[in-house]
GROMACS .gro file of C-alpha atoms in nm:
model
  379
    1MET     CA    1   1.124   0.443  -0.229
    2SER     CA    2   1.166   0.542   0.135
    3ILE     CA    3   1.365   0.851   0.210
    4LYS     CA    4   1.524   0.914   0.549
    5ALA     CA    5   1.559   1.288   0.553
    6LEU     CA    6   1.775   1.345   0.858
    7LEU     CA    7   1.955   1.674   0.906
    8PRO     CA    8   2.288   1.515   1.013
    9SER     CA    9   2.312   1.342   0.676
   10PHE     CA   10   2.298   1.684   0.510
   11PHE     CA   11   2.604   1.810   0.696
   12LEU     CA   12   2.794   1.496   0.599
   13LEU     CA   13   2.725   1.578   0.234
   14LEU     CA   14   2.795   1.951   0.246
   15PRO     CA   15   3.090   1.929   0.002
   16LEU     CA   16   2.853   1.782  -0.257
   17ALA     CA   17   2.566   2.022  -0.192
   18ALA     CA   18   2.673   2.255  -0.470
   19HIS     CA   19   2.508   2.014  -0.713
   20ALA     CA   20   2.178   1.998  -0.524
   21ASP     CA   21   1.864   2.169  -0.648
   22TRP     CA   22   1.663   2.414  -0.438
   23TYR     CA   23   1.285   2.432  -0.460
   24GLN     CA   24   1.068   2.702  -0.303
   25ALA     CA   25   0.721   2.606  -0.177
   26GLU     CA   26   0.442   2.733   0.049
   27GLY     CA   27   0.212   2.569   0.302
   28SER     CA   28  -0.075   2.680   0.523
   29ALA     CA   29  -0.297   2.546   0.801
   30PRO     CA   30  -0.567   2.682   1.035
   31LEU     CA   31  -0.435   2.813   1.368
   32SER     CA   32  -0.746   2.671   1.533
   33LEU     CA   33  -0.570   2.334   1.521
   34GLY     CA   34  -0.318   2.468   1.774
   35ALA     CA   35   0.009   2.643   1.696
   36GLU     CA   36   0.229   2.330   1.690
   37THR     CA   37  -0.019   2.119   1.492
   38ALA     CA   38  -0.082   2.400   1.244
   39ARG     CA   39   0.292   2.452   1.193
   40GLN     CA   40   0.347   2.080   1.139
   41GLN     CA   41   0.063   2.059   0.888
   42ALA     CA   42   0.181   2.368   0.698
   43LEU     CA   43   0.539   2.240   0.693
   44GLU     CA   44   0.431   1.899   0.566
   45GLN     CA   45   0.225   2.063   0.294
   46ALA     CA   46   0.518   2.281   0.182
   47LEU     CA   47   0.765   1.991   0.185
   48THR     CA   48   0.518   1.781  -0.012
   49ASP     CA   49   0.488   2.054  -0.274
   50ALA     CA   50   0.867   2.090  -0.299
   51LEU     CA   51   0.911   1.716  -0.348
   52LEU     CA   52   0.638   1.709  -0.612
   53GLN     CA   53   0.813   1.994  -0.794
   54ALA     CA   54   1.122   1.772  -0.803
   55GLY     CA   55   0.923   1.492  -0.964
   56ALA     CA   56   0.809   1.293  -0.661
   57SER     CA   57   0.503   1.075  -0.629
   58LEU     CA   58   0.404   1.100  -0.265
   59THR     CA   59   0.212   0.849  -0.057
   60THR     CA   60   0.256   0.970   0.301
   61VAL     CA   61   0.437   1.266   0.454
   62GLN     CA   62   0.694   1.246   0.730
   63SER     CA   63   0.610   1.418   1.057
   64VAL     CA   64   0.791   1.729   1.170
   65THR     CA   65   0.886   1.804   1.529
   66ASN     CA   66   0.995   2.151   1.645
   67GLY     CA   67   1.088   2.254   1.295
   68ALA     CA   68   1.320   1.957   1.236
   69LEU     CA   69   1.258   1.642   1.039
   70SER     CA   70   1.209   1.341   1.262
   71GLY     CA   71   1.359   0.996   1.216
   72GLN     CA   72   1.045   0.856   1.056
   73GLN     CA   73   1.036   0.765   0.689
   74ILE     CA   74   0.861   0.915   0.387
   75ASP     CA   75   0.707   0.662   0.153
   76ILE     CA   76   0.778   0.831  -0.175
   77ALA     CA   77   0.883   0.765  -0.533
   78ALA     CA   78   1.111   1.063  -0.582
   79GLN     CA   79   1.359   1.210  -0.827
   80GLY     CA   80   1.601   1.274  -0.541
   81GLU     CA   81   1.661   1.290  -0.169
   82LEU     CA   82   1.537   1.565   0.062
   83MET     CA   83   1.856   1.685   0.230
   84ASP     CA   84   1.757   2.005   0.412
   85TYR     CA   85   1.511   2.291   0.418
   86VAL     CA   86   1.512   2.655   0.527
   87ILE     CA   87   1.199   2.842   0.638
   88LEU     CA   88   1.211   3.176   0.459
   89ASP     CA   89   0.895   3.330   0.604
   90GLU     CA   90   0.622   3.245   0.855
   91GLN     CA   91   0.309   3.456   0.915
   92HIS     CA   92  -0.004   3.433   1.128
   93SER     CA   93  -0.301   3.617   0.977
   94GLN     CA   94  -0.677   3.574   0.948
   95GLY     CA   95  -0.667   3.255   1.151
   96GLN     CA   96  -0.411   3.092   0.922
   97LEU     CA   97  -0.046   3.002   0.965
   98ARG     CA   98   0.138   3.048   0.636
   99LEU     CA   99   0.501   2.963   0.576
  100THR     CA  100   0.739   2.966   0.282
  101LEU     CA  101   1.040   2.737   0.268
  102ARG     CA  102   1.324   2.642   0.040
  103ALA     CA  103   1.403   2.271   0.019
  104ASP     CA  104   1.737   2.123  -0.084
  105ILE     CA  105   1.673   1.810  -0.293
  106TRP     CA  106   1.967   1.598  -0.404
  107PRO     CA  107   1.915   1.451  -0.756
  108ASP     CA  108   1.906   1.072  -0.773
  109GLY     CA  109   2.039   0.937  -1.100
  110ASP     CA  110   1.919   0.583  -1.020
  111VAL     CA  111   1.552   0.681  -1.008
  112GLN     CA  112   1.356   0.648  -1.331
  113PRO     CA  113   1.191   0.968  -1.457
  114GLN     CA  114   0.833   1.019  -1.351
  115CYS     CA  115   0.553   1.007  -1.607
  116ALA     CA  116   0.550   1.324  -1.813
  117GLY     CA  117   0.269   1.240  -2.054
  118ARG     CA  118   0.016   1.502  -2.161
  119TYR     CA  119  -0.281   1.264  -2.160
  120ARG     CA  120  -0.561   1.379  -1.931
  121PRO     CA  121  -0.843   1.123  -1.938
  122GLY     CA  122  -1.195   1.250  -1.885
  123LEU     CA  123  -1.312   1.204  -1.526
  124THR     CA  124  -1.663   1.173  -1.386
  125LEU     CA  125  -1.707   1.268  -1.021
  126SER     CA  126  -1.989   1.093  -0.838
  127ARG     CA  127  -2.155   1.264  -0.543
  128PHE     CA  128  -2.035   1.145  -0.201
  129PRO     CA  129  -2.326   1.030   0.019
  130LEU     CA  130  -2.326   1.014   0.399
  131LEU     CA  131  -2.291   0.653   0.510
  132HIS     CA  132  -2.451   0.739   0.845
  133PRO     CA  133  -2.693   1.029   0.784
  134GLU     CA  134  -2.791   1.032   1.151
  135GLN     CA  135  -2.441   1.164   1.232
  136GLY     CA  136  -2.537   1.485   1.052
  137GLN     CA  137  -2.798   1.577   1.311
  138ILE     CA  138  -2.552   1.792   1.508
  139GLY     CA  139  -2.532   2.101   1.292
  140GLN     CA  140  -2.799   1.967   1.052
  141ILE     CA  141  -2.524   1.905   0.797
  142PHE     CA  142  -2.713   1.652   0.586
  143GLU     CA  143  -2.597   1.837   0.270
  144LEU     CA  144  -2.229   1.790   0.358
  145GLY     CA  145  -2.181   1.527   0.087
  146VAL     CA  146  -2.300   1.766  -0.184
  147ALA     CA  147  -2.079   2.047  -0.049
  148VAL     CA  148  -1.770   1.824  -0.019
  149THR     CA  149  -1.815   1.692  -0.374
  150ALA     CA  150  -1.840   2.046  -0.511
  151ARG     CA  151  -1.534   2.157  -0.311
  152LEU     CA  152  -1.327   1.862  -0.435
  153ALA     CA  153  -1.431   1.941  -0.793
  154GLN     CA  154  -1.277   2.289  -0.751
  155HIS     CA  155  -0.949   2.139  -0.633
  156LEU     CA  156  -0.946   1.877  -0.911
  157THR     CA  157  -1.006   2.115  -1.198
  158PRO     CA  158  -0.647   2.240  -1.243
  159GLY     CA  159  -0.496   1.889  -1.248
  160VAL     CA  160  -0.750   1.661  -1.416
  161ASN     CA  161  -0.992   1.671  -1.708
  162LEU     CA  162  -1.314   1.689  -1.504
  163MET     CA  163  -1.595   1.643  -1.753
  164THR     CA  164  -1.903   1.548  -1.551
  165GLN     CA  165  -2.035   1.576  -1.199
  166LEU     CA  166  -2.316   1.332  -1.131
  167PRO     CA  167  -2.597   1.446  -0.898
  168HIS     CA  168  -2.623   1.091  -0.765
  169GLN     CA  169  -2.393   0.813  -0.649
  170LEU     CA  170  -2.255   0.584  -0.920
  171THR     CA  171  -2.047   0.272  -0.872
  172THR     CA  172  -1.971  -0.011  -1.111
  173ASP     CA  173  -2.073  -0.373  -1.064
  174TYR     CA  174  -1.763  -0.556  -0.940
  175GLN     CA  175  -1.925  -0.895  -1.004
  176LEU     CA  176  -1.897  -0.851  -1.379
  177PRO     CA  177  -1.605  -1.021  -1.562
  178ARG     CA  178  -1.311  -0.790  -1.623
  179SER     CA  179  -1.044  -1.003  -1.795
  180PRO     CA  180  -0.847  -0.819  -2.067
  181GLY     CA  181  -0.961  -1.046  -2.352
  182LEU     CA  182  -1.325  -1.078  -2.260
  183ARG     CA  183  -1.493  -0.824  -2.035
  184GLN     CA  184  -1.827  -0.661  -1.986
  185GLY     CA  185  -1.869  -0.346  -2.192
  186SER     CA  186  -1.764  -0.109  -1.917
  187ASP     CA  187  -1.718   0.163  -2.178
  188VAL     CA  188  -2.084   0.235  -2.100
  189LEU     CA  189  -1.956   0.509  -1.869
  190ALA     CA  190  -1.725   0.641  -2.140
  191GLN     CA  191  -2.009   0.648  -2.394
  192GLN     CA  192  -2.274   0.798  -2.168
  193GLN     CA  193  -2.059   1.044  -1.971
  194GLN     CA  194  -1.780   1.107  -2.226
  195SER     CA  195  -1.525   1.017  -1.961
  196ARG     CA  196  -1.297   0.728  -1.886
  197LEU     CA  197  -1.236   0.760  -1.512
  198LEU     CA  198  -1.492   0.735  -1.235
  199LEU     CA  199  -1.418   0.890  -0.895
  200SER     CA  200  -1.670   0.771  -0.638
  201GLY     CA  201  -1.672   0.754  -0.262
  202VAL     CA  202  -1.863   0.777   0.062
  203ILE     CA  203  -1.834   0.997   0.370
  204ASP     CA  204  -1.825   0.725   0.634
  205ASP     CA  205  -1.759   0.921   0.954
  206ILE     CA  206  -1.869   1.265   1.076
  207SER     CA  207  -1.925   1.151   1.432
  208MET     CA  208  -1.864   1.348   1.749
  209ASP     CA  209  -1.919   1.313   2.120
  210LYS     CA  210  -2.243   1.492   2.208
  211GLY     CA  211  -2.102   1.572   2.551
  212ASN     CA  212  -2.281   1.774   2.820
  213TRP     CA  213  -2.371   2.142   2.833
  214VAL     CA  214  -2.055   2.237   3.024
  215LYS     CA  215  -1.826   2.091   2.757
  216TRP     CA  216  -2.011   2.268   2.476
  217ARG     CA  217  -2.008   2.594   2.671
  218PHE     CA  218  -1.636   2.613   2.739
  219THR     CA  219  -1.461   2.399   2.474
  220ASP     CA  220  -1.477   2.329   2.102
  221MET     CA  221  -1.579   1.964   2.071
  222PRO     CA  222  -1.372   1.750   1.828
  223ARG     CA  223  -1.548   1.606   1.523
  224GLN     CA  224  -1.436   1.333   1.285
  225PHE     CA  225  -1.434   1.343   0.908
  226GLY     CA  226  -1.370   1.023   0.716
  227LEU     CA  227  -1.392   0.978   0.338
  228SER     CA  228  -1.327   0.660   0.140
  229ILE     CA  229  -1.271   0.701  -0.234
  230THR     CA  230  -1.220   0.480  -0.539
  231LEU     CA  231  -1.074   0.596  -0.871
  232GLU     CA  232  -1.158   0.341  -1.140
  233ASP     CA  233  -1.066   0.305  -1.506
  234SER     CA  234  -1.403   0.236  -1.668
  235LEU     CA  235  -1.240   0.068  -1.969
  236THR     CA  236  -1.044  -0.193  -1.773
  237GLY     CA  237  -1.206  -0.200  -1.430
  238GLU     CA  238  -0.866  -0.128  -1.272
  239HIS     CA  239  -0.866   0.059  -0.941
  240LEU     CA  240  -0.606   0.333  -0.982
  241LEU     CA  241  -0.664   0.464  -0.631
  242GLN     CA  242  -0.858   0.316  -0.340
  243GLN     CA  243  -0.796   0.487  -0.008
  244HIS     CA  244  -0.951   0.606   0.317
  245TYR     CA  245  -0.880   0.958   0.446
  246GLN     CA  246  -0.945   1.067   0.804
  247THR     CA  247  -0.906   1.386   1.002
  248THR     CA  248  -1.027   1.531   1.333
  249SER     CA  249  -1.083   1.898   1.407
  250PRO     CA  250  -1.266   2.119   1.660
  251TRP     CA  251  -1.634   2.181   1.587
  252SER     CA  252  -1.665   2.548   1.677
  253PHE     CA  253  -2.040   2.584   1.625
  254SER     CA  254  -2.295   2.578   1.905
  255LYS     CA  255  -2.469   2.251   1.984
  256HIS     CA  256  -2.803   2.347   1.827
  257ALA     CA  257  -2.677   2.564   1.540
  258ARG     CA  258  -2.794   2.492   1.184
  259VAL     CA  259  -2.469   2.506   0.989
  260LYS     CA  260  -2.484   2.605   0.622
  261VAL     CA  261  -2.218   2.384   0.464
  262HIS     CA  262  -2.238   2.555   0.124
  263GLU     CA  263  -2.138   2.893   0.265
  264GLN     CA  264  -1.784   3.027   0.304
  265SER     CA  265  -1.830   3.072   0.680
  266PHE     CA  266  -1.834   2.694   0.719
  267TRP     CA  267  -1.521   2.644   0.507
  268GLN     CA  268  -1.339   2.914   0.705
  269SER     CA  269  -1.414   2.738   1.035
  270ALA     CA  270  -1.156   2.507   1.193
  271TYR     CA  271  -1.352   2.199   1.087
  272GLY     CA  272  -1.411   2.327   0.734
  273GLN     CA  273  -1.045   2.415   0.684
  274SER     CA  274  -0.934   2.074   0.811
  275VAL     CA  275  -1.170   1.902   0.567
  276ASP     CA  276  -1.049   2.130   0.288
  277GLN     CA  277  -0.685   2.036   0.355
  278LEU     CA  278  -0.785   1.670   0.329
  279LEU     CA  279  -0.962   1.737  -0.003
  280LEU     CA  280  -0.645   1.902  -0.136
  281ARG     CA  281  -0.455   1.582  -0.052
  282ILE     CA  282  -0.716   1.376  -0.236
  283ALA     CA  283  -0.697   1.601  -0.543
  284ARG     CA  284  -0.318   1.562  -0.546
  285ASP     CA  285  -0.343   1.183  -0.511
  286VAL     CA  286  -0.599   1.159  -0.792
  287THR     CA  287  -0.382   1.373  -1.020
  288ASN     CA  288  -0.079   1.150  -0.950
  289ALA     CA  289  -0.278   0.828  -0.997
  290GLN     CA  290  -0.388   0.918  -1.351
  291SER     CA  291  -0.056   1.068  -1.463
  292CYS     CA  292   0.092   0.745  -1.604
  293MET     CA  293  -0.210   0.625  -1.802
  294LYS     CA  294  -0.192   0.547  -2.173
  295ALA     CA  295  -0.442   0.726  -2.391
  296ILE     CA  296  -0.719   0.504  -2.531
  297GLY     CA  297  -0.955   0.648  -2.791
  298HIS     CA  298  -1.247   0.510  -2.989
  299ILE     CA  299  -1.264   0.528  -3.369
  300LEU     CA  300  -1.582   0.707  -3.471
  301GLN     CA  301  -1.544   0.677  -3.848
  302GLN     CA  302  -1.298   0.655  -4.136
  303SER     CA  303  -1.320   0.894  -4.430
  304GLU     CA  304  -1.105   1.055  -4.698
  305GLU     CA  305  -0.993   1.315  -4.443
  306GLY     CA  306  -0.857   1.043  -4.213
  307ILE     CA  307  -0.955   0.841  -3.905
  308LEU     CA  308  -1.178   1.026  -3.661
  309MET     CA  309  -1.095   0.955  -3.292
  310ASP     CA  310  -1.296   1.077  -2.991
  311LEU     CA  311  -0.997   1.229  -2.808
  312GLY     CA  312  -0.861   1.578  -2.868
  313ARG     CA  313  -0.679   1.871  -2.714
  314GLN     CA  314  -0.893   1.861  -2.399
  315ALA     CA  315  -0.744   1.516  -2.330
  316GLY     CA  316  -0.390   1.636  -2.411
  317ILE     CA  317  -0.369   1.494  -2.765
  318GLN     CA  318  -0.145   1.686  -3.006
  319PRO     CA  319  -0.038   1.650  -3.373
  320GLY     CA  320   0.246   1.399  -3.403
  321ASP     CA  321   0.117   1.166  -3.128
  322ARG     CA  322   0.121   0.800  -3.235
  323PHE     CA  323  -0.135   0.527  -3.169
  324THR     CA  324  -0.166   0.155  -3.236
  325LEU     CA  325  -0.492  -0.014  -3.337
  326VAL     CA  326  -0.700  -0.250  -3.122
  327HIS     CA  327  -0.973  -0.444  -3.309
  328ARG     CA  328  -1.295  -0.501  -3.116
  329ARG     CA  329  -1.551  -0.769  -3.200
  330GLN     CA  330  -1.881  -0.800  -3.016
  331LEU     CA  331  -1.943  -1.152  -2.892
  332GLN     CA  332  -2.282  -1.075  -2.742
  333PRO     CA  333  -2.444  -0.751  -2.620
  334GLY     CA  334  -2.204  -0.585  -2.378
  335TYR     CA  335  -1.917  -0.832  -2.431
  336TYR     CA  336  -1.620  -0.794  -2.665
  337SER     CA  337  -1.299  -0.964  -2.771
  338GLU     CA  338  -0.996  -0.749  -2.849
  339THR     CA  339  -0.700  -0.807  -3.079
  340SER     CA  340  -0.400  -0.574  -3.082
  341SER     CA  341  -0.221  -0.470  -3.400
  342LYS     CA  342   0.127  -0.327  -3.449
  343ALA     CA  343   0.003  -0.087  -3.717
  344GLN     CA  344   0.064   0.273  -3.618
  345PHE     CA  345  -0.136   0.589  -3.686
  346VAL     CA  346  -0.026   0.948  -3.633
  347VAL     CA  347  -0.237   1.246  -3.529
  348GLN     CA  348  -0.263   1.503  -3.811
  349GLN     CA  349  -0.514   1.743  -3.655
  350SER     CA  350  -0.620   1.786  -3.293
  351HIS     CA  351  -0.942   1.967  -3.203
  352THR     CA  352  -1.111   2.025  -2.868
  353ASP     CA  353  -1.277   1.684  -2.835
  354TYR     CA  354  -1.166   1.488  -3.142
  355SER     CA  355  -0.862   1.422  -3.361
  356LEU     CA  356  -0.790   1.315  -3.718
  357LEU     CA  357  -0.524   1.049  -3.772
  358ALA     CA  358  -0.349   0.907  -4.078
  359PRO     CA  359  -0.161   0.577  -4.131
  360ALA     CA  360   0.203   0.600  -4.022
  361ASP     CA  361   0.332   0.284  -4.196
  362SER     CA  362   0.248   0.042  -4.478
  363GLU     CA  363   0.075  -0.202  -4.242
  364ALA     CA  364  -0.159   0.073  -4.122
  365ARG     CA  365  -0.249   0.165  -4.482
  366GLN     CA  366  -0.358  -0.191  -4.555
  367ILE     CA  367  -0.540  -0.277  -4.235
  368ASN     CA  368  -0.919  -0.292  -4.215
  369ILE     CA  369  -1.069  -0.043  -3.970
  370THR     CA  370  -1.426  -0.031  -3.842
  371PRO     CA  371  -1.603   0.215  -3.610
  372GLY     CA  372  -1.581   0.086  -3.255
  373ASP     CA  373  -1.216  -0.019  -3.286
  374MET     CA  374  -0.982   0.152  -3.038
  375LEU     CA  375  -0.649   0.334  -3.058
  376THR     CA  376  -0.385   0.307  -2.783
  377SER     CA  377  -0.110   0.566  -2.746
  378VAL     CA  378   0.252   0.471  -2.812
  379LYS     CA  379   0.488   0.598  -2.539
   0.00000   0.00000   0.00000
């Protein structure tokens, strides 16, 4: 939904504000961006965090002008409306602007609750290559793709089940058939990497104006950073997230410096901090994109102890979770047909990377199960 968060509307609703919820959040940005730009970026970050605390799913953030919300719109699926905010603290230290605010968010009873599932599908992160390696000549930053991939992995770890980082680029073949009933066996990724999601991308722009000696001597030259990513469900071929991210920031290094992109000095520079803020946005978007997925596990075997499934606590599976059966039949190597069943199974034991299930109804006790069949969570 689109939210117009205008301060005058808050004053019109003051008598009702007693029922609003307040959320405290923090934001930061490098002062090298300029005081106004840094304050806007920090404020947007804090407001974003407050809205996410209230159950929002954010796409873009509204701009802020002189500490007040502008008349632009926020494209957001939220649990309420942002009515007002108060900046509690603002500090400038170590080249960073940090602020703390309290946001007043009015609950919206008409909005459906956001996904609150525990399922965390395994994710494989593919290394981001440079689309134009020649752009890395200034600074000799040809290893930037490796450094950016590692930095994003750090930001992803709290929110997603990051299982594998590939030392090479991996993308799937989009020419292969992907219809639900008959598709190429794209669970190859799931079998080989023990993960369901693939996050791949390419750094497509790190260009900058070479300029003359005078410009380099007296000003920090601006440099671009553009990253296009794709988050794909390897079981269905669905693109959960496909987006381009772009930012521009001063390049504070000398023209002929050899910049070490793996070291903290780079990430503390204006350019490094700007890229890092962008990576935080990507990590948040990836976390949101996978939050509504249904768990899909593979049956490894059936024994007297129960049905062994290849999902466990690491993927958010707990005792009591229910699943329905999906029969798989191989038509030819790499191709399968699938038939869904209404029979339900319940998790009895959940271990780190596997679970044991038992039939939950009479139909499940009578149904024929073979290794390779799949289980889909019941929400």
